[in-house]
XYZ file of C-alpha atoms in Angstrom:
753
model
C -2.548 11.142 31.482
C -3.125 14.455 29.761
C -6.671 14.606 28.510
C -7.240 14.791 24.783
C -8.665 18.255 23.957
C -11.911 18.687 22.069
C -11.814 18.718 18.262
C -10.332 21.893 16.808
C -13.413 22.725 14.735
C -16.148 24.660 16.525
C -18.605 24.729 13.625
C -21.955 23.016 13.819
C -22.626 19.989 11.650
C -24.915 22.074 9.456
C -22.258 24.760 8.978
C -19.628 22.171 8.142
C -21.996 20.595 5.641
C -22.603 23.989 4.012
C -18.856 24.603 3.757
C -18.164 21.125 2.405
C -20.915 21.390 -0.201
C -20.024 24.848 -1.528
C -19.878 24.549 -5.352
C -16.235 25.548 -5.724
C -15.872 23.656 -9.023
C -18.864 25.384 -10.603
C -18.808 28.925 -9.185
C -20.369 30.432 -12.325
C -17.794 33.236 -12.301
C -14.134 34.033 -12.946
C -11.550 36.453 -11.595
C -11.597 39.775 -13.479
C -8.011 39.827 -14.780
C -8.875 37.650 -17.782
C -11.550 36.406 -20.159
C -13.062 32.927 -20.508
C -14.946 31.267 -23.360
C -16.256 27.702 -23.595
C -16.908 26.250 -27.050
C -18.370 23.019 -28.323
C -15.639 20.588 -29.331
C -17.588 19.377 -32.341
C -18.331 22.597 -34.205
C -16.420 25.320 -32.341
C -19.619 27.210 -31.529
C -19.583 29.348 -28.390
C -21.400 27.753 -25.441
C -20.605 30.177 -22.622
C -18.448 33.241 -21.960
C -17.568 35.694 -19.207
C -19.464 38.982 -19.099
C -16.321 41.103 -19.548
C -15.993 40.083 -23.220
C -18.596 42.730 -24.044
C -16.372 45.600 -22.896
C -13.264 44.095 -24.536
C -14.893 43.652 -27.955
C -17.438 46.479 -27.806
C -19.890 44.058 -29.399
C -23.390 45.130 -30.425
C -26.294 43.680 -28.459
C -27.054 40.112 -29.540
C -23.790 39.605 -31.492
C -21.388 38.904 -28.616
C -21.119 35.179 -29.420
C -20.117 35.841 -33.021
C -17.594 38.481 -31.935
C -16.032 36.113 -29.396
C -15.726 33.310 -31.960
C -14.176 35.721 -34.421
C -11.737 37.048 -31.794
C -10.555 33.536 -30.945
C -9.968 32.934 -34.625
C -7.434 30.267 -35.539
C -6.842 28.993 -32.010
C -10.308 27.434 -32.115
C -8.817 24.704 -34.292
C -6.536 23.726 -31.388
C -9.532 22.311 -29.535
C -9.045 18.997 -31.343
C -5.555 18.581 -29.856
C -6.663 18.930 -26.218
C -6.756 15.944 -23.857
C -9.730 15.587 -21.549
C -9.022 16.467 -17.911
C -5.472 17.745 -18.417
C -4.379 21.215 -17.354
C -4.297 24.274 -19.619
C -1.802 24.475 -22.508
C -0.508 27.605 -24.163
C -2.141 28.702 -27.424
C 0.217 31.616 -28.021
C -0.543 35.329 -28.295
C -3.631 37.081 -29.677
C -4.077 40.774 -30.409
C -7.605 41.953 -29.693
C -8.756 45.561 -29.579
C -5.127 46.705 -29.538
C -4.217 44.529 -26.538
C -1.753 41.632 -26.587
C -3.324 38.688 -24.816
C -1.868 35.303 -23.930
C -4.283 32.423 -24.575
C -4.494 29.012 -22.922
C -6.909 26.142 -23.494
C -8.029 22.930 -21.845
C -10.760 20.361 -22.316
C -13.446 19.119 -19.921
C -15.849 16.596 -21.379
C -17.361 17.876 -24.606
C -16.206 21.465 -24.112
C -12.997 23.313 -24.851
C -12.206 26.218 -22.524
C -10.166 29.183 -23.756
C -8.736 31.708 -21.267
C -7.098 35.003 -22.174
C -4.931 37.246 -19.984
C -3.062 40.481 -20.690
C 0.579 39.921 -21.546
C 2.730 41.090 -18.630
C 5.905 43.178 -19.174
C 8.961 40.991 -19.743
C 6.976 37.820 -20.284
C 7.580 37.637 -24.042
C 10.816 36.564 -25.732
C 12.529 35.622 -22.469
C 14.586 32.972 -24.271
C 17.087 31.292 -22.003
C 16.098 33.755 -19.272
C 12.667 32.130 -19.051
C 11.841 30.808 -15.570
C 11.769 27.181 -16.711
C 15.450 27.328 -17.736
C 16.623 28.441 -14.314
C 15.051 25.321 -12.831
C 17.136 23.059 -15.040
C 20.342 25.101 -14.710
C 20.438 25.867 -11.016
C 17.677 24.314 -8.958
C 17.608 20.625 -9.921
C 21.268 20.050 -8.892
C 20.570 21.747 -5.547
C 17.508 19.569 -4.961
C 19.483 16.412 -5.630
C 22.062 17.369 -3.001
C 19.536 17.735 -0.172
C 19.506 15.040 2.511
C 16.039 15.480 4.011
C 12.514 16.492 3.042
C 12.694 19.629 5.216
C 15.919 20.744 3.528
C 14.422 20.001 0.115
C 11.394 22.152 0.933
C 13.637 25.027 2.063
C 15.460 24.990 -1.279
C 12.202 24.932 -3.237
C 10.406 27.711 -1.331
C 13.443 29.964 -1.748
C 13.369 29.366 -5.516
C 9.587 29.791 -5.660
C 9.884 33.148 -3.902
C 12.628 34.235 -6.310
C 10.535 33.249 -9.323
C 7.308 34.912 -8.159
C 8.418 37.887 -6.070
C 5.793 37.111 -3.423
C 6.537 38.440 0.057
C 6.109 35.104 1.792
C 6.558 31.561 0.473
C 6.079 28.474 2.613
C 5.706 24.723 2.207
C 3.538 22.631 4.467
C 2.592 18.987 4.771
C -0.828 17.531 5.622
C -1.052 14.996 8.430
C -3.477 12.072 8.654
C -6.192 14.359 10.070
C -5.782 16.982 7.325
C -3.951 19.562 9.472
C -1.053 21.340 7.775
C 2.422 21.714 9.317
C 4.762 24.390 7.917
C 8.118 22.761 7.093
C 9.927 25.642 5.396
C 9.410 29.364 4.895
C 11.095 32.378 3.276
C 9.671 35.849 4.033
C 10.350 39.517 3.450
C 10.492 42.010 6.329
C 7.040 42.921 7.568
C 5.531 39.457 7.052
C 4.408 37.243 9.907
C 6.495 34.088 10.204
C 4.637 30.750 10.282
C 7.571 28.317 10.257
C 6.801 25.433 12.614
C 3.134 26.436 12.877
C 0.112 24.251 12.130
C -3.002 25.180 10.166
C -6.245 23.335 11.011
C -7.818 21.027 8.457
C -10.923 23.252 8.361
C -8.877 25.928 6.549
C -8.889 23.706 3.450
C -12.062 21.576 3.355
C -11.949 18.091 1.852
C -13.422 19.155 -1.498
C -10.848 21.916 -1.796
C -8.028 19.434 -1.107
C -9.453 17.160 -3.794
C -9.484 20.088 -6.234
C -5.819 20.763 -5.416
C -5.130 17.139 -6.305
C -6.687 17.652 -9.755
C -5.618 21.244 -10.529
C -2.017 21.656 -9.432
C -1.740 25.459 -9.348
C -4.090 28.253 -8.334
C -3.476 32.016 -8.398
C -5.650 34.637 -6.694
C -4.386 37.975 -7.971
C -6.434 40.286 -5.729
C -8.470 39.269 -2.686
C -10.687 42.325 -3.202
C -11.730 41.336 -6.720
C -15.336 41.383 -7.875
C -16.230 38.096 -9.652
C -17.148 38.305 -13.333
C -20.219 36.150 -14.077
C -20.059 33.472 -16.763
C -23.197 33.012 -18.857
C -24.426 30.620 -21.483
C -25.138 32.096 -24.911
C -28.839 32.303 -24.045
C -27.999 34.682 -21.190
C -28.605 32.230 -18.334
C -26.049 31.932 -15.519
C -23.478 29.185 -16.229
C -23.548 27.882 -12.646
C -23.303 24.302 -13.894
C -20.118 24.870 -15.922
C -17.173 22.855 -14.537
C -14.256 25.256 -14.054
C -12.018 22.812 -12.152
C -9.079 23.294 -14.538
C -9.651 26.977 -15.271
C -6.840 29.252 -14.108
C -9.315 32.139 -13.817
C -11.844 30.185 -11.728
C -13.426 32.367 -9.054
C -12.869 31.115 -5.511
C -15.060 30.957 -2.435
C -15.962 34.316 -0.840
C -15.152 32.690 2.507
C -11.604 32.036 1.312
C -11.205 35.604 0.046
C -12.266 36.882 3.463
C -9.807 34.397 5.022
C -7.019 35.921 2.897
C -7.955 39.474 3.887
C -8.069 38.501 7.554
C -4.559 37.092 7.116
C -3.344 40.346 5.543
C -2.856 38.595 2.201
C -4.189 40.251 -0.952
C -2.548 37.891 -3.450
C -1.808 34.197 -3.100
C -0.658 31.271 -5.172
C -0.776 27.592 -4.188
C 1.118 24.746 -5.888
C 0.184 21.143 -5.109
C 2.647 18.544 -3.820
C 1.440 15.101 -4.878
C 3.082 11.927 -3.594
C 1.777 8.559 -4.697
C -1.343 10.150 -6.183
C -2.383 11.780 -2.887
C -2.174 15.429 -1.839
C 0.935 15.419 0.377
C 1.064 19.176 0.916
C 1.203 22.609 -0.696
C 3.678 25.334 -1.538
C 1.818 28.540 -0.721
C 2.857 32.085 -1.671
C 1.375 35.263 -0.137
C 1.724 38.969 -0.734
C 0.354 42.057 1.012
C -0.463 43.632 -2.353
C -2.306 42.388 -5.435
C -0.001 40.503 -7.784
C -0.306 38.821 -11.149
C 2.097 36.329 -12.692
C 2.707 35.503 -16.326
C 1.675 32.131 -17.666
C 5.370 31.238 -18.162
C 6.127 31.919 -14.495
C 3.081 29.981 -13.336
C 4.074 26.989 -15.473
C 7.608 27.150 -14.066
C 6.120 27.090 -10.565
C 3.884 24.151 -11.475
C 6.902 22.259 -12.853
C 8.796 23.124 -9.707
C 5.966 21.620 -7.690
C 6.169 18.462 -9.794
C 9.936 18.235 -9.267
C 9.432 18.675 -5.536
C 6.760 15.958 -5.553
C 9.073 13.517 -7.342
C 11.973 14.256 -5.001
C 9.805 13.820 -1.889
C 8.388 10.573 -3.257
C 11.901 9.279 -3.977
C 13.177 10.226 -0.514
C 10.160 8.667 1.199
C 10.531 5.486 -0.842
C 14.223 5.277 0.091
C 13.329 5.743 3.738
C 10.659 3.053 3.455
C 13.078 0.588 1.863
C 15.660 1.242 4.572
C 13.015 0.810 7.244
C 11.712 -2.383 5.650
C 15.217 -3.874 5.614
C 15.708 -2.991 9.269
C 12.358 -4.501 10.231
C 12.998 -7.609 8.097
C 16.290 -8.213 9.918
C 14.563 -7.870 13.285
C 11.803 -10.250 12.177
C 14.339 -12.878 11.099
C 16.190 -12.472 14.397
C 12.982 -13.048 16.376
C 11.992 -16.049 14.283
C 15.462 -17.597 14.505
C 15.493 -17.220 18.291
C 12.082 -18.821 18.613
C 12.981 -21.656 16.252
C 15.902 -22.584 18.507
C 13.577 -22.904 21.520
C 10.498 -25.017 22.177
C 8.507 -22.587 19.956
C 6.217 -21.313 22.727
C 5.697 -17.584 22.308
C 6.503 -16.758 25.928
C 10.112 -17.526 24.973
C 10.051 -14.167 23.160
C 10.256 -12.495 26.562
C 13.683 -14.071 27.177
C 15.277 -12.024 24.362
C 13.008 -8.954 24.176
C 15.387 -6.565 22.397
C 14.469 -7.344 18.761
C 10.775 -7.622 19.659
C 10.689 -4.170 21.275
C 12.738 -2.593 18.476
C 10.412 -4.111 15.873
C 7.515 -2.082 17.270
C 9.597 0.830 18.634
C 7.794 -0.010 21.863
C 8.585 0.447 25.538
C 6.786 -2.761 26.484
C 5.459 -5.994 25.013
C 3.387 -8.949 26.176
C 2.231 -12.393 25.094
C -1.355 -13.209 26.073
C -2.730 -16.768 25.916
C -6.264 -17.132 27.271
C -5.926 -16.472 31.036
C -2.105 -16.386 31.042
C 0.277 -13.606 30.096
C 4.000 -12.851 29.974
C 5.361 -9.320 29.665
C 8.540 -7.271 29.454
C 9.213 -3.539 29.763
C 6.558 -0.929 30.533
C 3.177 -2.673 30.321
C -0.120 -2.641 32.224
C -0.426 -5.070 35.137
C -1.347 -8.741 34.712
C -5.089 -8.368 35.345
C -5.310 -5.517 32.836
C -3.441 -7.588 30.230
C -5.937 -10.436 30.682
C -8.843 -8.013 30.282
C -7.087 -6.536 27.269
C -6.918 -10.028 25.732
C -10.663 -10.411 26.285
C -11.253 -6.987 24.720
C -9.160 -7.942 21.693
C -11.109 -11.184 21.313
C -14.035 -9.297 19.767
C -12.010 -6.802 17.745
C -9.095 -8.499 16.060
C -8.710 -10.943 13.213
C -5.058 -10.557 12.299
C -3.770 -7.108 13.343
C -5.138 -4.279 15.488
C -3.453 -0.952 16.144
C -4.377 2.318 17.809
C -2.647 5.356 19.275
C -5.498 6.715 21.436
C -6.456 3.922 23.815
C -8.284 6.295 26.131
C -10.791 6.811 23.305
C -10.544 3.431 21.573
C -10.769 1.363 24.784
C -12.545 3.666 27.274
C -13.499 0.784 29.590
C -9.797 0.102 30.192
C -8.583 3.710 30.172
C -8.304 4.009 33.955
C -6.185 0.826 34.173
C -3.874 1.614 31.271
C -2.031 4.383 33.099
C 0.361 6.209 30.778
C -0.027 3.597 28.020
C -1.638 5.294 25.028
C -0.718 3.161 21.995
C -1.089 -0.536 21.267
C -0.299 -2.842 18.355
C -1.508 -6.457 18.535
C -1.369 -9.542 16.318
C -3.519 -12.637 16.695
C -1.832 -16.039 16.524
C -4.942 -18.220 16.789
C -8.573 -18.073 15.781
C -9.535 -20.671 18.378
C -7.824 -19.123 21.406
C -7.088 -15.667 22.775
C -3.459 -15.803 21.732
C -1.862 -12.411 21.062
C 1.455 -10.620 20.908
C 1.012 -7.001 21.990
C 3.304 -3.976 21.822
C 2.752 -0.861 23.975
C 3.759 2.768 23.560
C 3.528 5.506 26.191
C 1.623 8.744 25.973
C 3.502 11.506 24.173
C 2.471 14.992 25.266
C 2.932 17.380 22.341
C 2.807 21.146 22.170
C 1.301 22.240 18.863
C 1.756 25.833 17.723
C -1.284 26.820 15.676
C -1.516 29.834 13.375
C -4.438 31.220 15.361
C -6.765 29.539 17.839
C -8.214 26.624 15.805
C -11.260 26.410 18.057
C -12.367 29.852 16.901
C -11.586 29.592 13.234
C -15.062 30.380 11.922
C -18.231 32.201 12.831
C -21.586 33.143 11.363
C -23.301 36.519 11.178
C -26.944 37.458 11.697
C -27.747 36.252 8.175
C -26.117 32.866 9.022
C -23.347 33.480 6.520
C -20.136 31.636 7.281
C -17.067 33.759 8.097
C -13.480 32.492 8.545
C -11.403 33.147 11.643
C -9.821 36.570 11.961
C -6.733 35.845 14.074
C -3.555 34.082 12.930
C -1.455 34.855 15.980
C 0.513 31.927 17.443
C -1.659 29.837 19.756
C -0.198 26.925 21.708
C -2.144 23.785 22.480
C -0.966 20.836 24.536
C -2.137 17.508 23.155
C -2.067 14.356 25.249
C -3.645 10.959 25.367
C -1.839 9.802 22.221
C 1.265 7.816 21.437
C 3.424 7.942 18.361
C 1.345 6.508 15.499
C 2.163 3.081 14.081
C 3.673 3.354 10.618
C 2.518 1.220 7.664
C 5.992 -0.385 7.627
C 5.671 -1.462 11.259
C 2.193 -2.866 10.681
C 3.409 -4.818 7.638
C 6.403 -6.117 9.625
C 4.285 -7.528 12.452
C 1.974 -9.099 9.873
C 4.994 -10.849 8.375
C 6.122 -11.877 11.859
C 2.648 -13.239 12.510
C 2.808 -15.475 9.448
C 6.214 -16.834 10.450
C 5.212 -17.434 14.074
C 2.034 -19.247 13.108
C 4.099 -21.761 11.193
C 6.593 -22.234 14.031
C 4.144 -22.563 16.923
C 1.423 -24.483 15.125
C 2.590 -27.905 16.315
C 2.875 -26.638 19.893
C -0.539 -24.991 19.706
C -2.098 -28.256 18.505
C -0.596 -30.151 21.452
C -1.887 -27.573 23.951
C -5.327 -26.979 22.452
C -5.906 -30.447 20.887
C -7.617 -28.908 17.918
C -6.780 -28.627 14.232
C -5.616 -25.141 13.326
C -7.133 -23.532 10.271
C -3.911 -21.919 9.174
C -1.070 -23.904 7.594
C 2.258 -24.647 9.175
C 4.926 -22.252 7.975
C 8.550 -23.371 8.121
C 10.720 -20.444 9.136
C 13.868 -21.517 7.350
C 12.020 -22.262 4.103
C 10.118 -18.963 4.125
C 13.267 -16.949 4.761
C 15.229 -18.924 2.154
C 12.611 -18.905 -0.596
C 11.913 -15.202 -0.319
C 15.482 -13.933 -0.028
C 17.640 -16.159 -2.205
C 15.477 -18.272 -4.514
C 15.779 -15.884 -7.473
C 19.476 -15.274 -6.758
C 20.202 -19.016 -6.771
C 18.299 -19.914 -9.909
C 20.455 -17.773 -12.217
C 23.825 -19.134 -10.959
C 22.607 -22.704 -11.385
C 21.702 -21.992 -15.005
C 25.044 -20.234 -15.532
C 26.950 -23.254 -14.199
C 25.142 -25.620 -16.555
C 25.589 -23.206 -19.446
C 29.327 -22.796 -18.900
C 29.764 -26.570 -18.620
C 28.117 -26.930 -22.033
C 30.385 -24.211 -23.450
C 33.526 -25.902 -22.092
C 32.459 -29.259 -23.526
C 31.658 -27.668 -26.889
C 34.785 -25.539 -27.169
C 37.384 -27.669 -25.403
C 35.813 -31.112 -25.597
C 38.425 -32.547 -27.961
C 41.227 -31.663 -25.574
C 39.577 -32.943 -22.381
C 40.323 -36.300 -20.849
C 37.542 -38.784 -20.192
C 37.887 -38.066 -16.496
C 37.463 -34.299 -17.063
C 34.330 -34.868 -19.148
C 32.935 -37.137 -16.439
C 33.623 -34.522 -13.766
C 31.946 -31.829 -15.851
C 28.923 -34.085 -16.330
C 28.703 -34.461 -12.542
C 28.858 -30.677 -12.162
C 26.042 -30.174 -14.660
C 23.910 -32.855 -13.020
C 24.436 -31.317 -9.563
C 23.545 -27.802 -10.772
C 20.377 -29.113 -12.459
C 19.348 -30.828 -9.219
C 20.032 -27.638 -7.232
C 17.895 -25.651 -9.684
C 15.032 -28.120 -9.281
C 15.353 -27.814 -5.510
C 15.128 -23.996 -5.611
C 12.058 -24.161 -7.876
C 10.425 -26.684 -5.544
C 11.113 -24.440 -2.542
C 9.550 -21.466 -4.292
C 6.458 -23.504 -5.224
C 6.214 -24.757 -1.639
C 6.235 -21.243 -0.209
C 3.607 -20.051 -2.705
C 1.203 -22.786 -1.610
C 0.886 -21.137 1.763
C -0.038 -17.742 0.299
C -2.437 -18.482 -2.532
C -6.141 -18.043 -1.740
C -8.278 -21.188 -1.613
C -11.030 -21.510 -4.222
C -13.018 -24.530 -3.011
C -15.469 -26.500 -5.117
C -16.802 -30.053 -5.377
C -14.161 -32.412 -6.832
C -14.881 -35.658 -8.708
C -12.012 -37.742 -7.368
C -12.661 -40.646 -9.750
C -11.884 -38.442 -12.739
C -8.931 -36.947 -10.873
C -7.436 -40.391 -10.061
C -7.975 -41.681 -13.602
C -6.176 -38.665 -15.074
C -3.237 -38.998 -12.684
C -2.892 -42.732 -13.353
C -2.885 -42.089 -17.116
C -0.227 -39.459 -16.534
C 1.956 -41.985 -14.706
C 1.424 -44.719 -17.297
C 2.920 -42.560 -20.037
C 6.092 -42.283 -17.941
C 6.290 -45.938 -16.822
C 6.283 -47.853 -20.080
C 9.300 -49.933 -18.964
C 7.725 -50.987 -15.637
C 4.910 -53.292 -14.562
C 2.537 -51.538 -12.196
C -0.776 -52.958 -10.987
C -3.237 -50.174 -10.312
C -6.107 -51.070 -7.946
C -8.785 -48.420 -7.553
C -11.563 -49.303 -5.083
C -14.566 -47.566 -6.467
C -16.692 -45.613 -5.807
C -14.396 -42.874 -4.566
C -15.904 -40.048 -2.462
C -16.231 -36.482 -3.746
C -14.053 -33.932 -1.939
C -14.695 -30.273 -1.151
C -11.604 -28.136 -1.661
C -9.375 -26.236 -4.038
C -9.134 -28.402 -7.206
C -5.679 -27.160 -8.236
C -4.036 -27.606 -4.837
C -5.666 -30.968 -4.147
C -4.540 -32.236 -7.534
C -0.974 -31.351 -6.470
C -1.451 -33.186 -3.159
C -2.829 -36.386 -4.731
C -0.184 -36.318 -7.479
C 2.519 -36.193 -4.778
C 1.016 -39.252 -3.051
C 0.813 -41.275 -6.254
C 4.288 -40.183 -7.440
C 5.672 -41.129 -4.030
C 4.159 -44.617 -4.317
C 5.490 -45.063 -7.868
C 9.005 -43.972 -6.850
C 9.366 -46.233 -3.808
C 7.959 -49.326 -5.553
C 10.696 -49.235 -8.199
C 12.459 -52.385 -6.821
C 9.182 -54.372 -7.094
C 8.099 -56.358 -10.154
C 5.236 -55.995 -10.347
C 4.600 -52.896 -8.276
C 1.163 -52.753 -6.715
C -0.504 -49.425 -5.892
C -3.960 -49.361 -4.313
C -6.156 -46.259 -4.068
C -9.292 -46.115 -1.913
C -11.587 -43.621 -0.241
C -11.748 -42.741 3.460
C -14.999 -41.870 5.226
C -14.919 -41.120 8.944
C -15.932 -38.703 11.705
C -13.086 -36.325 10.753
C -14.281 -36.088 7.166
C -13.581 -37.814 3.865
C -10.423 -38.355 1.895
C -8.148 -40.674 -0.053
C -5.542 -43.300 0.857
C -2.707 -44.692 -1.313
C -1.106 -48.041 -0.353
C 1.949 -49.578 -2.039
C 4.195 -52.626 -1.748
C 7.405 -50.613 -1.887
C 10.412 -50.334 0.394
C 8.409 -48.877 3.295
C 9.898 -47.194 6.379
C 10.223 -47.608 10.123
C 7.368 -46.103 12.111
C 9.749 -44.432 14.542
C 10.571 -41.985 11.737
C 6.951 -41.195 10.875
C 7.207 -37.738 12.506
C 9.912 -36.695 10.032
C 8.186 -37.738 6.829
C 6.202 -34.541 6.309
C 9.008 -32.102 7.087
C 10.879 -30.093 4.477
C 14.084 -31.848 3.315
C 13.317 -34.919 5.462
C 14.354 -38.061 3.545
C 14.535 -41.623 4.920
C 16.344 -43.011 1.879
C 19.523 -41.967 0.112
C 19.255 -39.623 -2.839
C 21.309 -42.033 -4.930
C 18.599 -44.686 -4.529
C 15.521 -42.529 -5.003
C 15.554 -39.118 -6.677
C 13.571 -36.153 -5.367
C 13.804 -32.877 -3.489
C 12.365 -33.947 -0.136
C 9.508 -31.435 -0.406
C 6.657 -33.487 -1.932
C 5.109 -34.826 1.296
C 5.671 -31.472 3.030
C 3.713 -29.780 0.217
C 0.933 -32.352 0.525
C 0.671 -31.767 4.265
C 0.583 -27.968 3.839
C -2.234 -28.228 1.297
C -4.280 -30.584 3.469
C -3.874 -28.497 6.610
C -4.821 -25.327 4.759
C -8.120 -27.100 4.093
C -8.471 -27.925 7.800
C -7.673 -31.606 7.203
C -5.259 -34.189 8.574
C -2.635 -36.511 7.060
C -1.795 -40.104 7.998
C 1.141 -42.429 7.312
C 2.004 -46.081 8.006
C 4.981 -48.099 6.906
C 6.880 -51.318 7.373
C 10.412 -51.875 6.001
C 10.307 -53.919 2.784
C 6.533 -54.419 3.157
C 5.281 -51.124 1.801
C 3.704 -47.896 2.999
C 0.315 -46.251 3.238
C -0.309 -42.520 3.029
C -3.632 -40.700 3.128
C -5.495 -37.586 4.131
C -8.964 -36.563 5.252
C -10.677 -33.235 4.659
C -13.717 -31.820 6.434
C -16.864 -31.947 4.347
C -18.416 -28.800 2.984
C -20.889 -28.806 5.869
C -18.081 -29.179 8.428
C -16.108 -26.317 6.869
C -19.196 -24.084 6.901
C -19.792 -24.918 10.581
C -16.187 -24.010 11.447
C -16.485 -20.695 9.587
C -19.742 -19.886 11.403
C -18.098 -20.684 14.730
C -15.219 -18.215 14.162
C -15.796 -14.925 16.011
């Protein structure tokens, strides 16, 4: 296995801390090609200004503030229209001391910032030749025709170079570690090409990346500029003034030296934001100083926003396509397992979908001291040790792409395996499904040796690297990273498999599982077609009503009877879909346990039934006192209601019906039991009673969806409890459940690793 090289940064921790803490938002200075003034939003009084106002206005000593306020004139009133934190907006043109100046303004907190720059030739009265119009006329259609992110970036950097006239324009994307990869580039002769190169994360520290996320465009007109100090009206340095949104904000001296070392005297960067995060940058460079008009800069910022939206749309489309592919593989795996005895080692018999789900070269099932594998995996003893290692590190899902670092104790035994994704099936046993990926040796072309990017002089001042020549580095010890879509897919697979193998796991381990049983067919059905089925059912009923209303006089009695049957069947189907959706939601909602007064609960449910049974005689026998339960009040009310409704329904042939409710107290916990004198059932069918759609009586005799007892069982098992059932044909039935006490539940939680 190729050894992972040392980190690319060679700076000491103290130097990195100094770089990361440099006050780039409050530099206390601006670039010299403009003027800045900060005024109080309330009264328009000057708070701070750049030193170069004095030479522009030729103001007498002590009267600079008044001269600045007078020069800003009417645009001061625009401060009330500014929105806090938003970028600069144009305030139009001002003529000061015979110079035409373009003014912009923005607001930060209680201050309004006004920035003035000399009008550039050709910037005024551009009309339909303005840069923003070319974007709408020519570029947007080209962007929409691109088929990939790389192609999209090539179109945008070509347009950005045309708009700005910079000698080099490139787009690069940040990876998870903050390194930048150049995806597209357009250059003039004489410029070094960086296409396909990587720039280390240290080139743009974290605080600088965060500033790019807030301020979407930054221009440095001349890397040799001398900063112009900004001072408060009392003459003190305005080093606490937040210039995050200021276009003229002075930048770090280290970055200016970095530009000069790169042979770049002017640069502009435009942020690419995807999903609120800094995805990358479009960066423009020139060998000579260069200024851009505000109109051109705004066109470039809009272009960056268009690029961001297009990238986000393409990535979302790719994610949806990937999710559909992974969902199909998940359903294929679940269907295969459902047709077997539901033991997870059966996954090894049809490994294709399982391997494709994780884009893996090998997979394994680990159960305590046993394992089953397929494809390229470590040997059996290493898999067992891996299961023991996972036992202390995994709750639901674990993933890593650098096992030599993440599991150093196993590194020697893993061979060329570098990536692993694992899901846990049980909290009581070491039961895992694991996917493996091999080491991928990559050759990274850096723009300069990243290990020598910075240095310090005798005064301990930080200096950036001086070389940007191509430097190749071979990286090993890593696999392809696991994508968020793949991690979400195996989490979904985990939920489905837990439901399928739960019964088998209980037989093997003879313990109650904490997680509920998930029925694969119901989960797949309720999530994929429940909403699609509900609307057609309503449409059927609605059209039947319309036919009866519009054509009723011309229909025969038989036709009306048939239409009534259709409407009744569609209503029943709609109820069934709603019940399925409710059943699936019970397995996903979080439990909110509390102490439950079951006597009040039973009284309320009996009163509820009495209002619906005015034409029947029912004897209610409640053996008090009833025990208090510890659980989710809403879900347990649903469970008890299902038991009582079940007893009421199947005692319909009895007059009077007798329903008895009593408490259960035993070593497994406490609970409730409902006994009736109804039609009963044969005990040989007791295993089917709590399954979805399992009915022992004809629908014509007793209405229902066949989901009530299944819902009750799911609720009870989610609480760590057990259900019971007894019946005798024509002699009645008895259903009940027990839940662990609060103390028992706390003990089980403490016992979980």
